[in-house]
Short mmCIF file of C-alpha atoms in Angstrom, two decimals:
data_model
loop_
_atom_site.label_atom_id
_atom_site.label_comp_id
_atom_site.label_asym_id
_atom_site.label_seq_id
_atom_site.Cartn_x
_atom_site.Cartn_y
_atom_site.Cartn_z
CA MET Q 1 79.06 78.65 127.01
CA LEU Q 2 75.73 78.94 128.82
CA THR Q 3 74.96 82.37 127.31
CA GLU Q 4 75.89 80.99 123.90
CA TRP Q 5 73.37 78.18 124.15
CA LEU Q 6 70.76 80.48 125.68
CA GLY Q 7 71.12 82.82 122.70
CA VAL Q 8 71.03 80.03 120.13
CA GLY Q 9 68.12 78.39 121.94
CA LEU Q 10 66.18 81.66 122.01
CA LEU Q 11 66.54 82.16 118.27
CA ALA Q 12 65.65 78.53 117.53
CA THR Q 13 62.55 78.79 119.74
CA VAL Q 14 61.38 82.04 118.15
CA PHE Q 15 61.82 80.58 114.67
CA VAL Q 16 59.92 77.38 115.48
CA ILE Q 17 57.06 79.34 117.09
CA SER Q 18 56.87 81.84 114.23
CA ALA Q 19 56.75 78.94 111.74
CA ALA Q 20 54.08 77.12 113.79
CA CYS Q 21 51.94 80.26 113.83
CA GLN Q 22 51.74 80.43 110.05
CA VAL Q 23 49.20 77.61 110.09
CA ARG Q 24 45.65 77.99 111.38
CA TRP Q 25 45.26 75.58 114.27
CA PRO Q 26 44.08 75.88 117.88
CA VAL Q 27 47.60 76.21 119.28
CA GLU Q 28 48.20 79.26 117.07
CA ASP Q 29 45.38 81.19 118.75
CA ARG Q 30 46.72 80.35 122.19
CA ILE Q 31 50.25 81.42 121.28
CA ARG Q 32 49.16 84.66 119.63
CA HIS Q 33 46.98 85.48 122.65
CA TRP Q 34 50.16 85.77 124.70
CA ASP Q 35 52.11 87.60 122.02
CA VAL Q 36 51.38 91.06 123.45
CA ILE Q 37 54.39 92.57 121.71
CA GLY Q 38 53.21 91.49 118.25
CA LEU Q 39 56.45 89.66 117.53
CA LEU Q 40 54.92 86.78 115.62
CA PRO Q 41 54.23 87.72 112.02
CA TYR Q 42 51.56 86.63 109.57
CA TRP Q 43 53.64 86.09 106.45
CA ASN Q 44 50.70 85.47 104.09
CA PHE Q 45 50.85 88.97 102.60
CA PHE Q 46 47.69 89.88 100.65
CA ALA Q 47 46.75 86.22 100.40
CA PRO Q 48 44.83 84.03 99.92
CA ARG Q 49 42.28 86.86 99.60
CA PRO Q 50 43.92 90.06 98.39
CA GLY Q 51 42.70 93.37 99.78
CA VAL Q 52 40.88 94.91 96.85
CA LEU Q 53 38.78 97.36 98.88
CA ASP Q 54 39.32 100.94 99.87
CA PHE Q 55 37.83 101.83 103.24
CA HIS Q 56 36.29 105.18 103.99
CA LEU Q 57 35.66 106.65 107.42
CA LEU Q 58 32.93 109.29 107.61
CA TYR Q 59 31.24 111.07 110.48
CA ARG Q 60 28.36 113.40 111.12
CA ASP Q 61 27.36 115.34 114.19
CA GLU Q 62 24.21 116.27 115.99
CA VAL Q 63 24.12 120.00 116.40
CA ALA Q 64 21.46 122.35 117.75
CA ASP Q 65 17.81 121.22 117.66
CA GLU Q 66 18.86 117.60 117.00
CA GLN Q 67 19.84 118.52 113.46
CA LEU Q 68 22.41 116.26 111.81
CA THR Q 69 25.22 117.61 109.68
CA SER Q 70 26.06 116.05 106.33
CA TRP Q 71 28.51 113.14 106.31
CA ILE Q 72 32.13 114.29 106.27
CA GLU Q 73 34.85 111.93 105.05
CA VAL Q 74 38.04 111.76 107.08
CA ARG Q 75 40.82 112.32 104.56
CA LEU Q 76 42.90 109.26 105.28
CA MET Q 77 42.91 107.63 101.88
CA GLN Q 78 44.34 110.38 99.73
CA GLU Q 79 45.86 109.53 96.37
CA ARG Q 80 49.33 108.17 96.88
CA SER Q 81 52.35 110.20 95.96
CA TRP Q 82 55.47 109.14 94.05
CA HIS Q 83 57.62 109.75 97.12
CA ASP Q 84 55.70 107.12 99.13
CA ALA Q 85 58.22 104.65 97.71
CA LEU Q 86 60.90 106.43 99.74
CA TRP Q 87 59.07 107.99 102.65
CA ASN Q 88 55.47 107.28 103.57
CA PRO Q 89 54.66 108.62 107.05
CA THR Q 90 50.87 108.16 106.85
CA ARG Q 91 51.16 104.48 105.87
CA ARG Q 92 50.85 103.37 109.49
CA SER Q 93 47.72 105.37 110.33
CA LYS Q 94 46.06 104.14 107.12
CA LYS Q 95 46.96 100.59 108.13
CA ALA Q 96 45.48 101.25 111.58
CA LEU Q 97 42.16 102.17 109.96
CA LEU Q 98 42.36 98.97 107.91
CA ASP Q 99 43.12 96.95 111.05
CA ALA Q 100 40.23 98.58 112.93
CA VAL Q 101 37.75 97.81 110.16
CA ALA Q 102 39.03 94.24 109.86
CA GLY Q 103 38.83 93.91 113.65
CA ILE Q 104 35.19 95.01 113.77
CA LYS Q 105 34.36 92.61 110.94
CA ARG Q 106 36.11 89.75 112.79
CA PHE Q 107 34.22 90.64 115.97
CA VAL Q 108 30.86 90.62 114.18
CA ASP Q 109 31.65 87.40 112.29
CA ALA Q 110 32.74 85.63 115.49
CA ALA Q 111 29.74 86.78 117.54
CA PRO Q 112 26.87 87.94 115.32
CA ASP Q 113 24.78 88.72 118.40
CA GLY Q 114 27.68 90.43 120.17
CA ASP Q 115 27.81 94.14 120.83
CA ALA Q 116 30.38 95.60 118.42
CA ARG Q 117 30.30 98.81 120.48
CA LEU Q 118 32.33 96.98 123.11
CA SER Q 119 35.04 95.94 120.69
CA VAL Q 120 38.43 97.67 120.83
CA PRO Q 121 38.41 98.70 117.13
CA TYR Q 122 34.97 100.32 117.52
CA LEU Q 123 36.19 102.29 120.53
CA LEU Q 124 39.31 103.29 118.62
CA LEU Q 125 37.33 104.73 115.70
CA LEU Q 126 34.87 106.44 118.05
CA THR Q 127 37.69 108.01 120.07
CA TYR Q 128 39.42 109.17 116.91
CA VAL Q 129 36.31 110.66 115.31
CA SER Q 130 35.21 112.31 118.56
CA ALA Q 131 38.55 114.13 118.84
CA ILE Q 132 38.47 115.65 115.35
CA PRO Q 133 38.38 119.43 115.82
CA ARG Q 134 35.03 120.96 114.77
CA GLY Q 135 34.39 124.52 113.85
CA TYR Q 136 30.93 124.32 115.40
CA ALA Q 137 29.25 123.17 118.59
CA ALA Q 138 28.20 119.53 118.38
CA SER Q 139 26.60 117.43 121.09
CA LYS Q 140 26.79 113.95 119.53
CA THR Q 141 28.67 112.20 116.75
CA GLN Q 142 28.18 109.16 114.61
CA PHE Q 143 30.65 107.41 112.32
CA LEU Q 144 30.26 105.32 109.21
CA VAL Q 145 32.69 102.88 107.63
CA MET Q 146 32.21 102.24 103.93
CA ALA Q 147 34.06 100.03 101.46
CA SER Q 148 34.51 100.71 97.79
CA THR Q 149 35.90 98.45 95.09
CA PRO Q 150 37.76 100.84 92.81
CA ALA Q 151 38.24 98.27 90.07
CA SER Q 152 34.50 97.74 89.66
CA ASP Q 153 31.54 99.98 89.01
CA ALA Q 154 29.80 98.76 92.18
CA GLU Q 155 28.45 101.37 94.58
CA PRO Q 156 30.36 101.77 97.88
CA GLU Q 157 28.99 99.45 100.54
CA THR Q 158 28.20 100.37 104.15
CA LEU Q 159 30.13 98.12 106.52
CA LEU Q 160 29.22 99.73 109.81
CA MET Q 161 27.21 102.68 111.05
CA SER Q 162 27.72 103.55 114.68
CA GLU Q 163 25.10 104.89 117.01
CA LEU Q 164 25.05 108.53 117.97
CA HIS Q 165 27.48 109.00 120.84
CA GLU Q 166 27.76 111.89 123.24
CA LEU Q 167 30.73 114.14 122.59
CA MET E 1 82.19 96.59 103.16
CA THR E 2 82.64 93.24 101.43
CA LEU E 3 80.94 89.93 102.05
CA GLU E 4 83.93 87.68 102.68
CA SER E 5 83.05 86.57 106.19
CA ALA E 6 80.15 86.07 108.56
CA ALA E 7 81.18 89.33 110.25
CA ASP E 8 80.75 91.13 106.92
CA ALA E 9 77.26 89.67 106.55
CA VAL E 10 76.37 90.86 110.06
CA ALA E 11 77.81 94.32 109.31
CA TRP E 12 75.74 94.68 106.13
CA THR E 13 72.58 93.40 107.80
CA THR E 14 73.15 95.79 110.72
CA CYS E 15 73.62 98.78 108.43
CA LEU E 16 70.52 98.03 106.33
CA THR E 17 68.42 97.34 109.45
CA ALA E 18 69.60 100.63 110.92
CA ILE E 19 68.38 102.38 107.76
CA SER E 20 65.02 100.63 108.23
CA VAL E 21 64.84 101.76 111.87
CA ALA E 22 65.81 105.33 110.99
CA LEU E 23 63.16 105.44 108.27
CA LEU E 24 60.47 104.11 110.63
CA ALA E 25 61.52 106.61 113.30
CA THR E 26 61.33 109.63 110.99
CA GLU E 27 57.91 108.49 109.77
CA THR E 28 56.66 108.13 113.35
CA LEU E 29 57.91 111.61 114.25
CA ALA E 30 56.37 113.12 111.11
CA ASP E 31 52.97 111.51 111.77
CA ARG E 32 53.13 111.96 115.55
CA ALA E 33 49.56 113.31 115.72
CA SER E 34 48.30 109.79 114.92
CA HIS E 35 50.14 108.52 118.01
CA ARG E 36 48.48 110.93 120.43
CA ASP E 37 46.01 109.49 122.93
CA THR E 38 43.03 110.14 120.63
CA GLY E 39 44.80 109.14 117.40
CA LEU E 40 44.38 105.91 115.45
CA LEU E 41 47.69 104.77 116.93
CA GLY E 42 46.99 106.06 120.42
CA LEU E 43 47.69 104.05 123.56
CA PRO E 44 44.60 104.39 125.82
CA VAL E 45 42.10 102.47 123.66
CA ALA E 46 44.70 99.93 122.51
CA GLN E 47 45.46 99.28 126.16
CA THR E 48 41.97 97.87 126.65
CA ARG E 49 42.75 94.90 124.39
CA HIS E 50 44.11 92.89 127.32
CA PRO E 51 42.33 93.02 130.71
CA TRP E 52 45.61 92.71 132.60
CA LEU E 53 46.86 95.91 130.96
CA LEU E 54 44.08 97.68 132.87
CA VAL E 55 45.22 96.53 136.31
CA PRO E 56 45.83 99.97 137.90
CA TRP E 57 49.57 99.68 138.56
CA VAL E 58 50.19 97.99 135.21
CA GLU E 59 48.16 100.68 133.44
CA ARG E 60 50.18 103.45 135.11
CA ALA E 61 53.47 101.73 134.29
CA VAL E 62 52.46 101.23 130.65
CA VAL E 63 51.50 104.91 130.32
CA ILE E 64 54.86 105.97 131.75
CA VAL E 65 56.84 103.63 129.51
CA LEU E 66 54.73 103.70 126.34
CA GLY E 67 52.63 106.87 126.52
CA TYR E 68 52.79 109.54 123.85
CA ARG E 69 55.70 111.47 125.35
CA ALA E 70 57.61 108.28 126.07
CA LEU E 71 57.04 107.17 122.47
CA LEU E 72 58.56 110.40 121.15
CA THR E 73 61.55 109.93 123.45
CA TRP E 74 62.05 106.29 122.45
CA THR E 75 61.68 107.16 118.78
CA THR E 76 64.20 110.00 118.95
CA LEU E 77 66.71 107.79 120.78
CA ARG E 78 66.14 105.01 118.23
CA LEU E 79 66.74 107.44 115.39
CA LEU E 80 70.01 108.59 116.97
CA ALA E 81 71.09 105.00 117.66
CA ALA E 82 70.32 103.96 114.08
CA LEU E 83 72.23 106.93 112.67
CA ALA E 84 75.17 106.10 114.92
CA LEU E 85 75.22 102.51 113.61
CA ILE E 86 75.13 103.79 110.03
CA ALA E 87 77.60 106.63 110.25
CA LEU E 88 79.91 106.28 113.25
CA PRO E 89 82.88 103.91 113.66
CA LEU E 90 81.61 102.57 117.01
CA GLU E 91 83.79 100.51 119.33
CA PRO E 92 82.59 96.88 119.61
CA ALA E 93 81.13 97.41 123.09
CA SER E 94 79.25 100.58 122.09
CA ARG E 95 78.03 98.85 118.95
CA SER E 96 76.71 95.88 120.94
CA ILE E 97 74.92 98.15 123.41
CA THR E 98 73.39 100.16 120.57
CA ILE E 99 72.11 97.05 118.80
CA ALA E 100 70.77 95.63 122.07
CA PHE E 101 69.01 98.94 122.75
CA LEU E 102 67.35 98.88 119.32
CA ALA E 103 66.27 95.26 119.80
CA GLY E 104 64.92 95.86 123.30
CA SER E 105 63.07 99.03 122.37
CA SER E 106 61.59 97.33 119.30
CA LEU E 107 60.21 94.55 121.48
CA LEU E 108 58.88 97.09 123.99
CA LEU E 109 57.23 99.37 121.44
CA GLY E 110 55.58 96.35 119.85
CA ALA E 111 53.40 96.19 122.96
CA ARG E 112 52.09 99.72 122.51
CA THR E 113 49.26 99.07 120.07
CA GLY E 114 48.28 96.19 117.87
CA PHE E 115 47.00 98.64 115.24
CA GLY E 116 49.02 99.81 112.25
CA MET E 117 51.84 97.29 112.63
CA ASP E 118 52.96 95.37 109.59
CA GLY E 119 55.36 92.67 108.46
CA ALA E 120 58.17 95.18 107.99
CA ASP E 121 58.00 96.09 111.69
CA GLN E 122 58.04 92.43 112.65
CA MET E 123 60.88 91.52 110.32
CA THR E 124 62.96 94.43 111.62
CA THR E 125 62.32 93.35 115.23
CA LEU E 126 63.21 89.72 114.46
CA VAL E 127 66.42 90.76 112.70
CA LEU E 128 67.35 93.07 115.58
CA LEU E 129 66.75 90.22 118.02
CA ALA E 130 69.17 88.03 116.08
CA LEU E 131 71.74 90.83 115.79
CA ALA E 132 71.46 91.47 119.53
CA VAL E 133 72.11 87.81 120.31
CA ASP E 134 75.17 87.94 118.06
CA ALA E 135 76.40 91.21 119.57
CA LEU E 136 75.90 90.21 123.20
CA VAL E 137 77.04 86.59 123.04
CA ASP E 138 79.80 87.32 120.53
CA THR E 139 80.91 83.80 119.62
CA PRO E 140 81.22 82.15 116.18
CA LEU E 141 78.32 79.82 116.95
CA ALA E 142 76.03 82.68 118.00
CA ARG E 143 76.96 84.57 114.82
CA GLN E 144 76.13 81.60 112.62
CA ALA E 145 72.87 81.08 114.52
CA ALA E 146 71.91 84.74 114.06
CA LEU E 147 72.63 84.67 110.32
CA TRP E 148 70.78 81.40 109.82
CA PHE E 149 67.84 82.66 111.87
CA ILE E 150 67.53 85.74 109.63
CA ALA E 151 67.95 83.76 106.41
CA ALA E 152 65.46 81.12 107.54
CA GLU E 153 62.86 83.70 108.61
CA LEU E 154 63.20 85.39 105.21
CA ALA E 155 62.75 82.08 103.38
CA LEU E 156 59.81 81.20 105.64
CA SER E 157 58.11 84.52 104.90
CA TYR E 158 58.33 83.99 101.15
CA ALA E 159 57.31 80.33 101.32
CA VAL E 160 54.22 81.14 103.39
CA ALA E 161 53.28 84.10 101.19
CA GLY E 162 53.74 82.06 97.99
CA THR E 163 51.74 79.12 99.30
CA ALA E 164 48.92 81.36 100.54
CA LYS E 165 48.75 83.03 97.12
CA LEU E 166 48.71 79.65 95.37
CA LEU E 167 45.64 78.77 97.46
CA GLY E 168 43.84 81.99 96.45
CA PRO E 169 41.72 81.77 93.29
CA GLU E 170 42.11 85.51 92.72
CA TRP E 171 45.89 85.12 92.63
CA ARG E 172 45.76 82.11 90.33
CA SER E 173 43.45 83.92 87.92
CA GLY E 174 45.47 87.14 87.91
CA ARG E 175 42.62 89.24 89.33
CA ALA E 176 44.51 89.91 92.58
CA ILE E 177 47.19 92.15 91.12
CA TRP E 178 44.90 94.59 89.37
CA GLY E 179 42.42 94.43 92.26
CA VAL E 180 45.06 95.49 94.79
CA LEU E 181 46.72 98.04 92.53
CA SER E 182 43.34 99.66 91.83
CA THR E 183 42.98 100.70 95.46
CA ARG E 184 44.10 104.05 96.79
CA MET E 185 45.37 102.32 99.93
CA TYR E 186 47.90 99.99 98.31
CA GLY E 187 47.92 100.84 94.64
CA VAL E 188 48.12 103.29 91.83
CA PRO E 189 44.58 103.19 90.40
CA PRO E 190 45.55 104.02 86.77
CA VAL E 191 48.06 101.14 86.82
CA GLY E 192 45.43 98.80 88.29
CA ILE E 193 42.90 99.73 85.63
CA TRP E 194 45.56 99.38 82.92
CA LEU E 195 46.37 95.87 84.15
CA ARG E 196 42.69 94.95 84.38
CA ASP E 197 42.47 95.44 80.64
CA ARG E 198 45.46 93.13 80.10
CA PRO E 199 44.45 89.88 81.81
CA TRP E 200 47.34 87.88 80.34
CA LEU E 201 49.85 90.29 81.89
CA SER E 202 48.05 90.25 85.24
CA LYS E 203 48.12 86.47 85.25
CA LEU E 204 51.80 86.44 84.32
CA ILE E 205 52.64 88.82 87.19
CA CYS E 206 50.56 86.86 89.71
CA TRP E 207 52.15 83.54 88.76
CA SER E 208 55.61 85.11 88.81
CA VAL E 209 54.96 86.25 92.37
CA ILE E 210 53.51 82.86 93.38
CA LEU E 211 56.46 80.93 91.93
CA GLY E 212 59.11 83.43 93.00
CA GLU E 213 57.92 83.43 96.60
CA GLY E 214 56.95 79.77 96.82
CA LEU E 215 60.20 78.47 95.37
CA PHE E 216 62.44 80.93 97.21
CA PRO E 217 63.55 78.47 99.95
CA LEU E 218 65.25 76.44 97.20
CA VAL E 219 67.92 79.16 97.24
CA PHE E 220 69.69 77.10 99.90
CA VAL E 221 70.07 74.00 97.72
CA VAL E 222 70.16 75.08 94.07
CA PRO E 223 73.39 76.01 92.24
CA PRO E 224 74.38 79.68 92.72
CA PRO E 225 73.29 80.83 89.22
CA VAL E 226 69.74 79.62 89.92
CA GLY E 227 69.95 81.05 93.42
CA TRP E 228 70.82 84.44 91.99
CA VAL E 229 67.70 84.32 89.84
CA LEU E 230 65.57 83.73 92.96
CA ILE E 231 67.37 86.53 94.79
CA ALA E 232 66.92 88.92 91.87
CA ALA E 233 63.22 88.00 91.81
CA GLY E 234 62.92 88.72 95.53
CA LEU E 235 64.66 92.09 95.29
CA SER E 236 62.60 93.08 92.22
CA PHE E 237 59.45 92.15 94.11
CA HIS E 238 60.31 94.49 97.00
CA LEU E 239 61.30 97.28 94.66
CA GLY E 240 57.98 96.85 92.86
CA THR E 241 55.92 96.87 96.06
CA ALA E 242 57.74 100.00 97.24
CA LEU E 243 57.17 101.82 93.97
CA LEU E 244 53.62 100.69 93.24
CA MET E 245 52.20 99.94 96.69
CA GLY E 246 54.05 102.46 98.85
CA LEU E 247 55.48 99.65 101.02
CA ASN E 248 58.75 101.51 101.47
CA THR E 249 59.68 100.02 104.82
CA PHE E 250 59.30 96.47 103.49
CA LEU E 251 62.06 97.22 101.01
CA TRP E 252 64.59 98.05 103.74
CA ALA E 253 63.37 95.55 106.33
CA PHE E 254 63.62 92.65 103.89
CA LEU E 255 66.68 93.93 102.03
CA ALA E 256 68.47 93.81 105.38
CA CYS E 257 68.00 90.02 105.44
CA TYR E 258 69.73 89.43 102.12
CA PRO E 259 73.36 89.69 103.32
CA ALA E 260 72.55 86.97 105.87
CA LEU E 261 70.82 84.94 103.19
CA LEU E 262 73.73 85.34 100.78
CA TRP E 263 76.17 84.17 103.42
CA CYS E 264 74.08 81.16 104.44
CA ALA E 265 73.19 80.11 100.91
CA PHE E 266 76.48 80.77 99.14
CA GLY E 267 79.04 81.23 101.93
CA GLY E 268 82.36 82.56 100.70
CA ARG E 269 81.39 81.91 97.08
CA VAL E 270 79.39 85.15 96.94
CA VAL E 271 82.41 87.32 96.08
#
């Protein structure tokens, strides 16, 4: 009997909390802060503002004599394939890039004078770019995040350019 | 399998959730490079998101339990467990342990990184939590609670998504659908451009999504024929997002909720 009510109570509690976290209010932030396992969803898929941007991650390196290479785009956003509807293994890493970019933007919006270099998403992108195998000796690297709006003729926009970091 | 009892609804939901878990596991194993320490889904940087995860003994424990090698082990075990639930006639005790393992490991792996997770992951974890409560407690009340939890979470997800879209001017105008479908990330650019040139169709699709999602919770109170229309709209929506947006795991994660929803909304009248 006790386990029965514990089980029912657990499910009722999770449902109430997940419903309460669908609304923006101070309690939501506090609850989500403790949700380290990411259990509580945001159910507002692609709304109210739909994601109409493609993000591009580029990097360039400092090589001998402080020369900089050309920008190289990391091939994350390839054209989708028909079989993505069945099996789409790169979906999660693409989403991670999206999350990192959104995270940096949130960090900058929340603290315009803050140092984005200390944010987790910035460190994630820097770590990722730094580990890309190079066929040449490079001493420093720099990454660039750009956004394009495929449905318009607008030029891609620079969202963030990192500093040069030691490799 | 039929849908003549609550046990049938649980069996269907379990099977479909196991397919979702197996799919997620094979995708993780195929893209394992992204989960290495320096990948976009790597642990070390993600671990810095909470100061307490950097307390030395906690950090060491997290690396042991959620590091790259541990992730591959968990994922392989989850794949085997999911396949067993799908294909093997497990004894009730083995079945309960398998479901509890999938629920527990889902909760654990959710702590690995906040990056790259989506609603399909969360829905699968929530459904597994409910199935684990049913399997471990194993009483009629716990079974009804698990089914109602899954059905209610599904209805909540649609209601929130529909309301949020109703509040978005780009959704109301129809611009959202061609804007999203024009991206390489979540669309098929030629389809997006094609829709951009047909604003009436874009608006029709956007309002269909807004109304279909927003009105979905009515499935619990409307007569079955109307309920079936809402259910058909929901299933078509997931099929469409899988085909056009590549959201393949959403299809299975949300489809798994429908047997529970059918049982709660229609009871024995479904067959």
